[in-house]
Amino acid sequence: AFSGELQRILSIGGDQEFMRRGSLKANRFKPMVKFFGPIELKKGESHTTSFTMPEYIGSVRIMVVGGYKGAYGCEELTAPVRKPLMVQGTLPRVLGPGETVKLPVSVFAMEKTIKNVKVTIDVNELFQVSGGNTREVNFSETGDQLVNFDLKVGEMTGIAKVRITAVSGNERAENKIELDVRDPNLPVTDVFEKAIPAGGSWNTEFMARGIAGTNSGSVEISSMPPLNLEKWLSYLLHYPYGCIEQTTSSAFPQLYLKDFVELGTEAKTRTEQNIKAAIQMIKSFQMQNGGLSYWPGSAYADDWASCYAGHFMLEAEKKGFVLPINFLSAWKAFQREKAVSWTANASWSNNDLVQAYRLYTLALARAPELGAMNKLLEKKDLSLTAKWRLAGAYMLAGKPEVAQQLVNGTGTSVEPYVEMWGTYGTELRDKAMILEVLTMLNMKTKAAPIAQNIAGELNKAGWLSTQTTAFCLISLCNFYGASSGSGINASFGIDHKDNVDVSTNKSISVTTIDPVPGKKQNLEVHNKGKNQ
């Protein structure tokens, strides 16, 4: 009952569930825990347990718990862990490729019989040892001494491992250390592009920058402006947060991918799984009043998120995905109640856009609120994006003449802005929403330059918010999907071998490649088709 209040001061947890599987990390500090039993002792009996102590320096608490017919007792004691010869190494928690580090090793002689100790280190492929991997230590009495080794990290990432061995006569001690080697730099994307005329060819050299094992690449052949699809879809799919906006943004564009992108079997399966997972996730955000909260467990529904996620759910249903029972009926009731009770808020410039989007989604759900639509239509200072979105609502409600009348003479130029709350909008997001409505109204001449502008922004190497990225991809998918393209007939090869034929009636084909780091490679593309 108090989850909405408690989450302000308590971290409820559970986020480990959403960590990307496969991103294994070094288990640096293994817990010193062992369990024995249960052991049954009859009256007068005793029992001794023997075990081999794992590599450990320090002390442990030994606990015994006894139980008999619902009665319990316990006893404990602290015991030092020691042997005649012990060894302990120290390294940072994390290192980067190419770094050098000193490995200090403490050697402990706990008994007077320990005199001469040979210390050796062994490393895996991520480390190189400088100055030899063996040291000798002499003890005249019990105590400890320090020896140092010099290590250099190779030009790769992964889990580095070191094994330290100390030997003196029959005594032997080991210490194993593992740690993460990770690249602290942000990913770098190089884009090489060219418009190839019908029957033409293109040769270009490229070289994958960065560290071996971290490189990936793709060849995107398109009969429309390049979108850098691989980058943006990867960005959406790996975005680390789990609010409703990010969840919706990651799945929404994937609804349209197969309509104009040639996808392999694995990609089709993964896309379908992603959409189904998003549908179930969004259901968990729904509140009793039918609205959707921004974060799970929040006390209030978020107006924009309710529209955005509801829009995705409606489009998913149109694509054949099954929605959770009663989701839409409860959501429509919430949207309808909000629509009829809406009043303008002069302090928030995008307040009318929320209402227009709400009315659009209701019309998309075949439950248009014409009274609320007409009321918004009468607003004298209706914002540009709200006007276009409202026109889309009238179009869906079967009133195309009103939609056309509303946008006649209306421009498409949006002033630059970034909104950090409310609708979380940007001018590029708004352009994408306008393009979506232009496509619905079949105004291709007016839509084409906007589509090219949006495609150009996606093809840049800059940062975009997840919602802006999603709306851009959605609008372009709808625009180019509605356009009758002549498909792709091309081939490409790398380093003059392994020609790959690309033939599809879709607008885009994306093929993954494995570039070789540090080596100049040659890409050759042939356009066998009749279009650019």
C-alpha positions as a printed Julia matrix, in Angstrom:
532×3 Matrix{Float64}:
   0.0     0.0     0.0
   2.87    2.37    0.72
   5.1     1.34   -2.2
   4.72    4.73   -3.85
   6.05    6.44   -0.71
   8.67    3.85    0.24
  10.41    3.91   -3.12
  11.51    7.47   -2.42
  13.73    6.32    0.42
  14.26    2.6    -0.2
  15.74    0.82   -3.18
  13.33   -2.08   -3.67
  15.88   -4.05   -5.67
  15.39   -6.66   -8.34
  17.38   -4.73  -10.94
  19.94   -7.53  -11.17
  17.23   -9.45  -13.05
  17.65   -7.06  -15.99
  21.44   -7.28  -16.27
  22.44   -8.36  -19.75
  23.23  -12.05  -19.72
  26.67  -12.95  -21.0
  28.4    -9.9   -19.53
  30.45  -12.0   -17.09
  32.63  -10.2   -14.58
  35.56  -11.32  -12.5
  34.59  -12.85   -9.16
  37.23  -10.97   -7.22
  36.27  -11.6    -3.6
  34.9   -15.09   -3.13
  32.97  -15.56    0.13
  34.55  -17.87    2.71
  31.41  -19.89    3.51
  31.0   -23.64    3.97
  28.02  -25.68    5.16
  28.1   -29.15    6.72
  25.22  -31.35    7.69
  22.65  -31.9     8.8
  24.18  -34.56   11.04
  22.07  -36.74   13.34
  23.65  -37.62   16.72
  22.12  -40.17   19.04
  22.48  -39.81   22.76
  26.14  -39.86   23.79
  27.45  -39.77   20.2
  30.0   -37.29   18.78
  31.03  -36.46   15.24
  34.1   -34.96   13.59
  33.99  -33.18   10.21
  37.15  -32.84    8.11
  37.51  -30.51    5.15
  40.13  -28.73    3.05
  40.23  -25.0     3.73
  40.09  -22.9     0.51
  42.69  -20.25   -0.17
  42.11  -17.72    2.62
  43.98  -15.39    4.98
  42.34  -14.03    8.11
  39.95  -15.56   10.6
  36.57  -17.26   10.36
  33.6   -17.7    12.64
  32.59  -21.3    13.22
  28.92  -21.78   14.12
  27.06  -24.88   15.24
  23.26  -24.96   15.36
  21.47  -27.82   17.1
  17.78  -28.66   16.92
  15.51  -31.17   18.63
  11.71  -31.28   18.41
  11.3   -27.57   17.83
  13.96  -26.51   20.35
  17.14  -24.91   19.03
  20.52  -23.89   20.43
  23.7   -22.46   18.93
  27.35  -21.9    19.74
  30.15  -20.11   17.91
  33.85  -19.27   18.11
  36.34  -17.3    16.04
  39.39  -19.15   14.75
  42.44  -17.78   12.86
  43.26  -19.41    9.52
  46.98  -20.0     9.31
  49.6   -22.39    7.95
  53.44  -22.3     8.1
  53.73  -20.52    4.72
  51.17  -18.07    3.35
  51.13  -15.65    0.4
  48.88  -12.72   -0.56
  48.94  -10.54   -3.71
  47.26   -7.19   -4.31
  45.91   -5.76   -7.58
  43.37   -3.05   -8.46
  39.74   -4.0    -8.97
  39.91   -3.11  -12.68
  42.54   -2.31  -15.34
  42.53   -0.95  -18.89
  44.25   -2.26  -22.04
  47.9    -1.19  -22.36
  48.27   -0.17  -18.69
  51.23   -1.21  -16.53
  50.87   -2.16  -12.88
  53.01   -3.39  -10.0
  51.9    -6.55   -8.24
  53.03   -6.45   -4.58
  53.1    -9.93   -3.0
  53.25  -10.39    0.78
  54.97  -13.6     1.92
  54.22  -14.76    5.49
  56.55  -17.14    7.39
  54.43  -18.25   10.35
  56.93  -20.8    11.74
  60.7   -20.72   12.3
  61.23  -23.67    9.94
  60.43  -21.43    6.95
  63.78  -20.03    5.72
  64.08  -19.81    1.92
  60.95  -19.14   -0.14
  60.62  -19.15   -3.92
  57.73  -17.02   -5.23
  56.46  -17.54   -8.8
  53.61  -15.92  -10.74
  51.7   -17.33  -13.73
  49.36  -15.14  -15.83
  46.84  -15.68  -18.61
  46.95  -14.09  -22.08
  45.76  -10.67  -20.87
  48.96  -10.04  -18.9
  52.66   -9.86  -19.8
  55.32  -10.16  -17.05
  58.28   -7.79  -17.17
  61.55   -8.51  -15.33
  60.97  -12.2   -14.74
  58.21  -14.12  -12.99
  60.25  -15.52  -10.03
  61.54  -13.95   -6.81
  63.38  -15.47   -3.8
  62.93  -14.42   -0.17
  65.02  -15.39    2.89
  63.68  -15.39    6.46
  65.83  -15.42    9.62
  62.75  -15.37   11.87
  58.95  -15.5    11.58
  57.3   -12.51    9.94
  56.45  -11.22    6.49
  58.28   -9.72    3.51
  57.14   -7.93    0.35
  58.24   -8.69   -3.22
  57.09   -6.9    -6.39
  56.37   -8.03   -9.94
  55.81   -5.8   -12.99
  52.83   -6.55  -15.22
  51.59   -5.01  -18.46
  48.05   -5.43  -19.76
  47.73   -6.57  -23.37
  45.69   -4.72  -26.01
  42.5    -6.66  -25.33
  39.66   -6.85  -22.84
  38.36   -9.71  -20.69
  39.09  -11.31  -17.34
  42.78  -11.25  -16.37
  44.04  -14.0   -14.06
  47.17  -14.29  -11.91
  48.27  -17.3    -9.86
  50.93  -16.68   -7.17
  52.8   -19.7    -5.83
  55.19  -19.72   -2.84
  57.28  -22.84   -2.1
  59.63  -23.56    0.84
  60.7   -27.17    1.27
  57.53  -29.25    1.6
  55.38  -26.19    2.32
  53.41  -24.63   -0.51
  50.95  -21.73   -0.65
  48.88  -20.29   -3.51
  46.9   -17.12   -4.14
  44.72  -16.61   -7.23
  43.51  -13.21   -8.4
  41.13  -12.4   -11.24
  40.05   -8.92  -12.32
  38.27   -7.17  -15.17
  40.2    -5.56  -17.99
  37.8    -3.14  -19.63
  38.11   -0.28  -22.1
  37.19    2.99  -20.36
  36.55    4.8   -23.66
  33.14    5.27  -25.27
  32.38    3.24  -28.42
  33.4     4.89  -31.7
  31.37    4.5   -34.9
  32.81    5.24  -38.35
  30.31    5.68  -41.17
  31.33    5.5   -44.84
  28.54    6.28  -47.3
  28.03    6.7   -51.02
  25.12    7.09  -53.42
  25.66    4.55  -56.22
  23.75    5.1   -59.5
  22.07    2.25  -61.37
  24.72   -0.08  -62.75
  27.48    1.71  -60.85
  30.14    0.49  -58.42
  32.01    1.87  -55.42
  35.34    1.0   -53.8
  36.44    2.31  -50.42
  39.07    1.49  -47.84
  38.14    1.18  -44.19
  39.93    0.21  -41.0
  38.31   -0.89  -37.76
  39.68    1.14  -34.89
  39.94   -0.08  -31.33
  40.81   -3.28  -29.56
  40.56   -6.8   -30.93
  37.37   -8.49  -29.85
  35.4    -5.27  -29.47
  34.87   -4.52  -33.16
  31.74   -5.03  -35.19
  30.54   -3.77  -38.54
  27.71   -3.86  -41.03
  27.05   -3.11  -44.69
  23.72   -1.32  -45.11
  22.45   -1.27  -48.7
  19.38    0.88  -49.16
  17.16    2.27  -51.89
  16.31    5.13  -49.52
  18.54    7.56  -47.58
  20.85    5.64  -45.19
  19.6     5.48  -41.58
  22.56    3.89  -39.77
  20.01    1.33  -38.58
  22.48   -1.03  -36.95
  23.73    1.7   -34.6
  20.35    3.03  -33.5
  18.67   -0.34  -33.0
  21.68   -1.54  -31.02
  21.48    1.67  -28.94
  17.78    1.16  -28.18
  18.11   -2.54  -27.39
  20.97   -2.02  -24.94
  19.78    1.14  -23.21
  20.25    0.38  -19.5
  17.11    1.85  -17.94
  13.71    0.32  -17.43
  11.14    3.14  -17.29
   8.07    2.91  -19.52
   9.44    5.42  -22.02
  12.66    3.48  -22.59
  10.8     0.15  -22.7
   8.39    1.48  -25.33
  11.12    3.22  -27.34
  13.21    0.05  -27.62
  10.33   -2.06  -28.97
   8.24    0.4   -31.03
  10.47    0.64  -34.15
  10.87   -3.12  -34.25
   7.16   -3.46  -35.15
   7.93   -2.08  -38.62
  11.37   -3.48  -39.34
  10.29   -6.51  -41.33
   8.1    -4.31  -43.57
  11.05   -2.62  -45.22
  14.23   -4.29  -43.91
  15.4    -7.71  -45.06
  15.84   -9.59  -41.77
  17.43  -12.98  -41.25
  15.66  -15.77  -39.36
  17.56  -15.07  -36.15
  16.83  -11.33  -36.32
  13.12  -11.98  -36.95
  12.93  -14.29  -33.93
  14.81  -11.86  -31.7
  12.6    -8.95  -32.8
   9.43  -10.91  -32.06
  10.72  -11.9   -28.63
  11.64   -8.29  -27.86
   8.16   -7.05  -28.76
   6.44   -9.74  -26.69
   8.67   -8.96  -23.71
   7.9    -5.23  -24.03
   4.14   -5.93  -24.11
   4.33   -7.88  -20.85
   6.59   -5.27  -19.29
   4.21   -2.42  -20.19
   1.31   -4.31  -18.62
   3.2    -4.2   -15.31
   3.11   -0.37  -15.43
  -0.7    -0.24  -15.65
  -2.49    1.13  -12.6
  -6.0     0.44  -11.33
  -7.42    3.47  -13.15
  -6.07    2.12  -16.47
  -3.28    4.71  -16.81
   0.41    3.85  -16.98
   3.01    4.98  -14.48
   6.46    6.17  -15.53
   8.21    3.73  -13.15
   6.81    0.47  -11.7
   5.17    1.1    -8.34
   4.69    4.85   -8.85
   1.63    6.39   -7.25
   0.49    8.39  -10.29
  -0.16    7.75  -13.96
   1.98    9.67  -16.46
  -0.15   11.31  -19.16
   2.45   11.27  -21.94
   3.71    7.78  -21.12
   0.11    6.49  -21.13
  -0.34    7.85  -24.67
   3.04    6.68  -25.95
   2.89    3.14  -24.56
  -0.79    2.82  -25.49
   0.07    3.83  -29.06
   2.68    1.05  -29.18
   0.22   -1.53  -27.79
  -2.41   -0.61  -30.41
   0.11   -0.89  -33.26
   1.39   -4.18  -31.84
  -2.16   -5.56  -31.85
  -2.55   -4.48  -35.5
   0.63   -6.43  -36.29
  -0.88   -9.6   -34.8
   0.54   -9.57  -31.26
  -1.77  -10.61  -28.43
  -2.26   -8.02  -25.68
  -2.91   -8.84  -22.01
  -6.59   -9.36  -21.12
  -8.46   -6.16  -20.15
  -5.43   -3.94  -20.86
  -7.05   -1.97  -23.68
 -10.48   -1.57  -22.07
  -8.97   -0.12  -18.88
  -6.54    2.05  -20.85
  -9.31    3.45  -23.09
 -11.41    4.33  -20.05
  -8.48    6.26  -18.57
  -7.75    8.07  -21.84
 -11.39    8.97  -22.34
 -11.74   10.37  -18.81
  -8.58   12.45  -19.26
  -9.69   13.65  -22.71
 -13.1    14.99  -21.67
 -11.77   16.66  -18.48
  -8.74   18.32  -20.15
  -8.17   22.04  -19.78
  -5.44   24.17  -21.31
  -2.4    24.95  -19.14
  -0.71   28.18  -20.21
   2.39   27.45  -18.1
   3.29   24.37  -20.14
   3.8    24.85  -23.88
   3.33   21.19  -24.84
   0.17   20.72  -22.79
  -1.98   20.81  -25.95
   0.28   18.21  -27.63
  -0.47   15.74  -24.84
  -4.19   16.21  -25.43
  -3.79   15.92  -29.21
  -1.76   12.72  -28.83
  -4.34   11.35  -26.38
  -7.14   12.02  -28.89
  -5.02   10.46  -31.65
  -4.58    7.24  -29.68
  -8.29    7.07  -28.86
  -9.11    7.47  -32.56
  -6.54    4.77  -33.36
  -8.33    2.52  -30.84
 -11.64    3.14  -32.72
 -13.0     5.15  -29.81
 -12.69    8.77  -31.01
 -13.79   11.56  -28.65
 -15.14   13.98  -31.26
 -16.38   16.46  -28.66
 -12.92   16.8   -27.13
 -11.37   16.94  -30.62
 -13.64   19.8   -31.66
 -12.89   21.62  -28.4
  -9.14   21.39  -29.04
  -9.66   22.43  -32.67
 -11.19   25.71  -31.45
  -8.06   26.58  -29.43
  -6.67   29.7   -31.1
  -3.01   29.25  -30.17
  -2.76   25.53  -30.94
   0.92   24.59  -31.25
   2.31   23.37  -34.58
   2.97   19.74  -33.58
  -0.38   19.49  -31.73
  -2.13   20.73  -34.89
  -0.56   17.99  -37.0
  -1.27   15.3   -34.39
  -4.89   16.45  -34.12
  -5.19   16.27  -37.91
  -4.07   12.65  -37.64
  -6.8    12.04  -35.06
  -9.46   13.43  -37.43
  -8.1    11.28  -40.24
  -8.36    8.15  -38.09
 -11.84    9.18  -36.96
 -13.05    9.18  -40.58
 -12.99   12.98  -41.03
 -10.31   13.46  -43.73
 -11.79   16.76  -44.92
 -11.4    18.28  -41.44
  -7.85   16.95  -41.24
  -6.91   18.51  -44.59
  -8.57   21.81  -43.68
  -6.68   21.88  -40.36
  -3.22   21.56  -41.93
  -3.77   23.58  -45.11
  -1.07   26.25  -45.11
   0.45   24.88  -41.9
   4.25   24.74  -41.9
   6.5    21.91  -40.79
   9.45   23.86  -39.38
   9.93   23.25  -35.62
  12.01   25.58  -33.48
  14.94   23.85  -31.68
  14.12   22.83  -28.1
  14.82   20.09  -25.56
  12.18   19.22  -22.97
  13.44   17.39  -19.88
   9.97   16.57  -18.48
   6.36   16.48  -19.69
   6.63   14.94  -23.17
  10.46   14.71  -23.09
  10.42   16.2   -26.59
  12.92   17.65  -29.05
  12.41   19.41  -32.37
  13.57   16.26  -34.2
  11.0    14.15  -32.31
   8.3    16.64  -33.35
   9.43   16.56  -36.99
   9.1    12.78  -36.89
   5.56   13.05  -35.52
   4.66   15.51  -38.29
   6.13   13.14  -40.9
   3.98   10.34  -39.49
   0.8    12.38  -40.06
   1.94   13.6   -43.51
   2.32    9.95  -44.52
  -1.2     9.2   -43.25
  -2.57   12.13  -45.28
  -0.65   10.9   -48.38
   1.12   14.28  -48.67
   4.31   12.74  -50.09
   5.68   15.87  -51.74
   5.61   17.76  -48.46
   6.85   14.73  -46.52
   9.88   13.82  -48.66
  12.25   16.64  -47.57
  11.34   16.05  -43.91
  12.09   12.32  -44.32
  15.46   13.15  -45.89
  16.26   15.59  -43.08
  15.4    13.03  -40.39
  17.39   10.31  -42.17
  20.35   12.69  -42.35
  20.17   13.33  -38.6
  20.08    9.59  -37.89
  23.12    9.09  -40.1
  25.19   11.49  -38.02
  27.36   10.26  -35.17
  25.67   12.39  -32.48
  23.51   11.45  -29.5
  19.7    11.3   -29.56
  17.28   10.46  -26.77
  15.6     7.06  -26.96
  12.18    8.58  -27.64
  13.5    10.83  -30.41
  15.32    7.86  -31.95
  12.2     5.7   -31.77
   9.88    8.3   -33.34
  12.4     8.96  -36.13
  12.6     5.26  -37.0
   8.81    4.81  -36.72
   8.04    7.75  -39.01
  10.66    6.73  -41.59
   9.47    3.12  -41.56
   5.92    4.31  -42.21
   6.97    6.8   -44.9
   9.23    4.5   -46.88
   7.03    1.48  -46.23
   4.12    3.35  -47.84
   6.27    4.3   -50.84
   6.46    1.75  -53.61
  10.18    1.06  -53.93
  11.84   -1.05  -56.57
  13.84   -3.02  -54.02
  17.55   -3.81  -54.05
  19.67   -5.82  -56.46
  23.33   -5.51  -55.52
  26.43   -7.36  -54.37
  29.44   -6.55  -52.22
  32.76   -8.08  -51.32
  35.6    -7.38  -48.9
  39.24   -7.58  -50.0
  38.2    -8.76  -53.49
  36.7   -12.04  -52.28
  33.57  -13.65  -50.8
  31.05  -11.76  -52.93
  27.7   -11.44  -51.13
  24.56  -11.07  -53.3
  21.83   -8.83  -51.94
  18.48   -9.19  -53.69
  15.24   -8.15  -51.99
  12.04   -6.23  -52.64
  12.51   -4.44  -49.31
  14.02   -0.95  -49.02
  16.96   -1.83  -46.75
  19.3    -4.76  -46.31
  21.75   -4.92  -43.4
  24.53   -7.52  -43.43
  26.92   -7.89  -40.49
  30.66   -8.17  -41.16
  33.69   -8.89  -38.98
  36.31   -6.19  -39.57
  39.94   -6.93  -38.72
  41.29   -4.38  -36.2
  44.32   -2.37  -37.32
  44.19   -3.65  -40.91
  43.13   -1.63  -43.95
  40.39   -3.48  -45.81
  38.64   -2.81  -49.1
  34.87   -2.81  -49.61
  33.52   -3.09  -53.14
  29.8    -2.62  -53.87
  28.05   -3.17  -57.24
  24.58   -1.79  -57.94
  22.91   -4.27  -60.3
  19.49   -2.64  -60.03
  17.73    0.14  -61.95
  17.44    2.63  -59.1
  19.99    4.54  -57.0
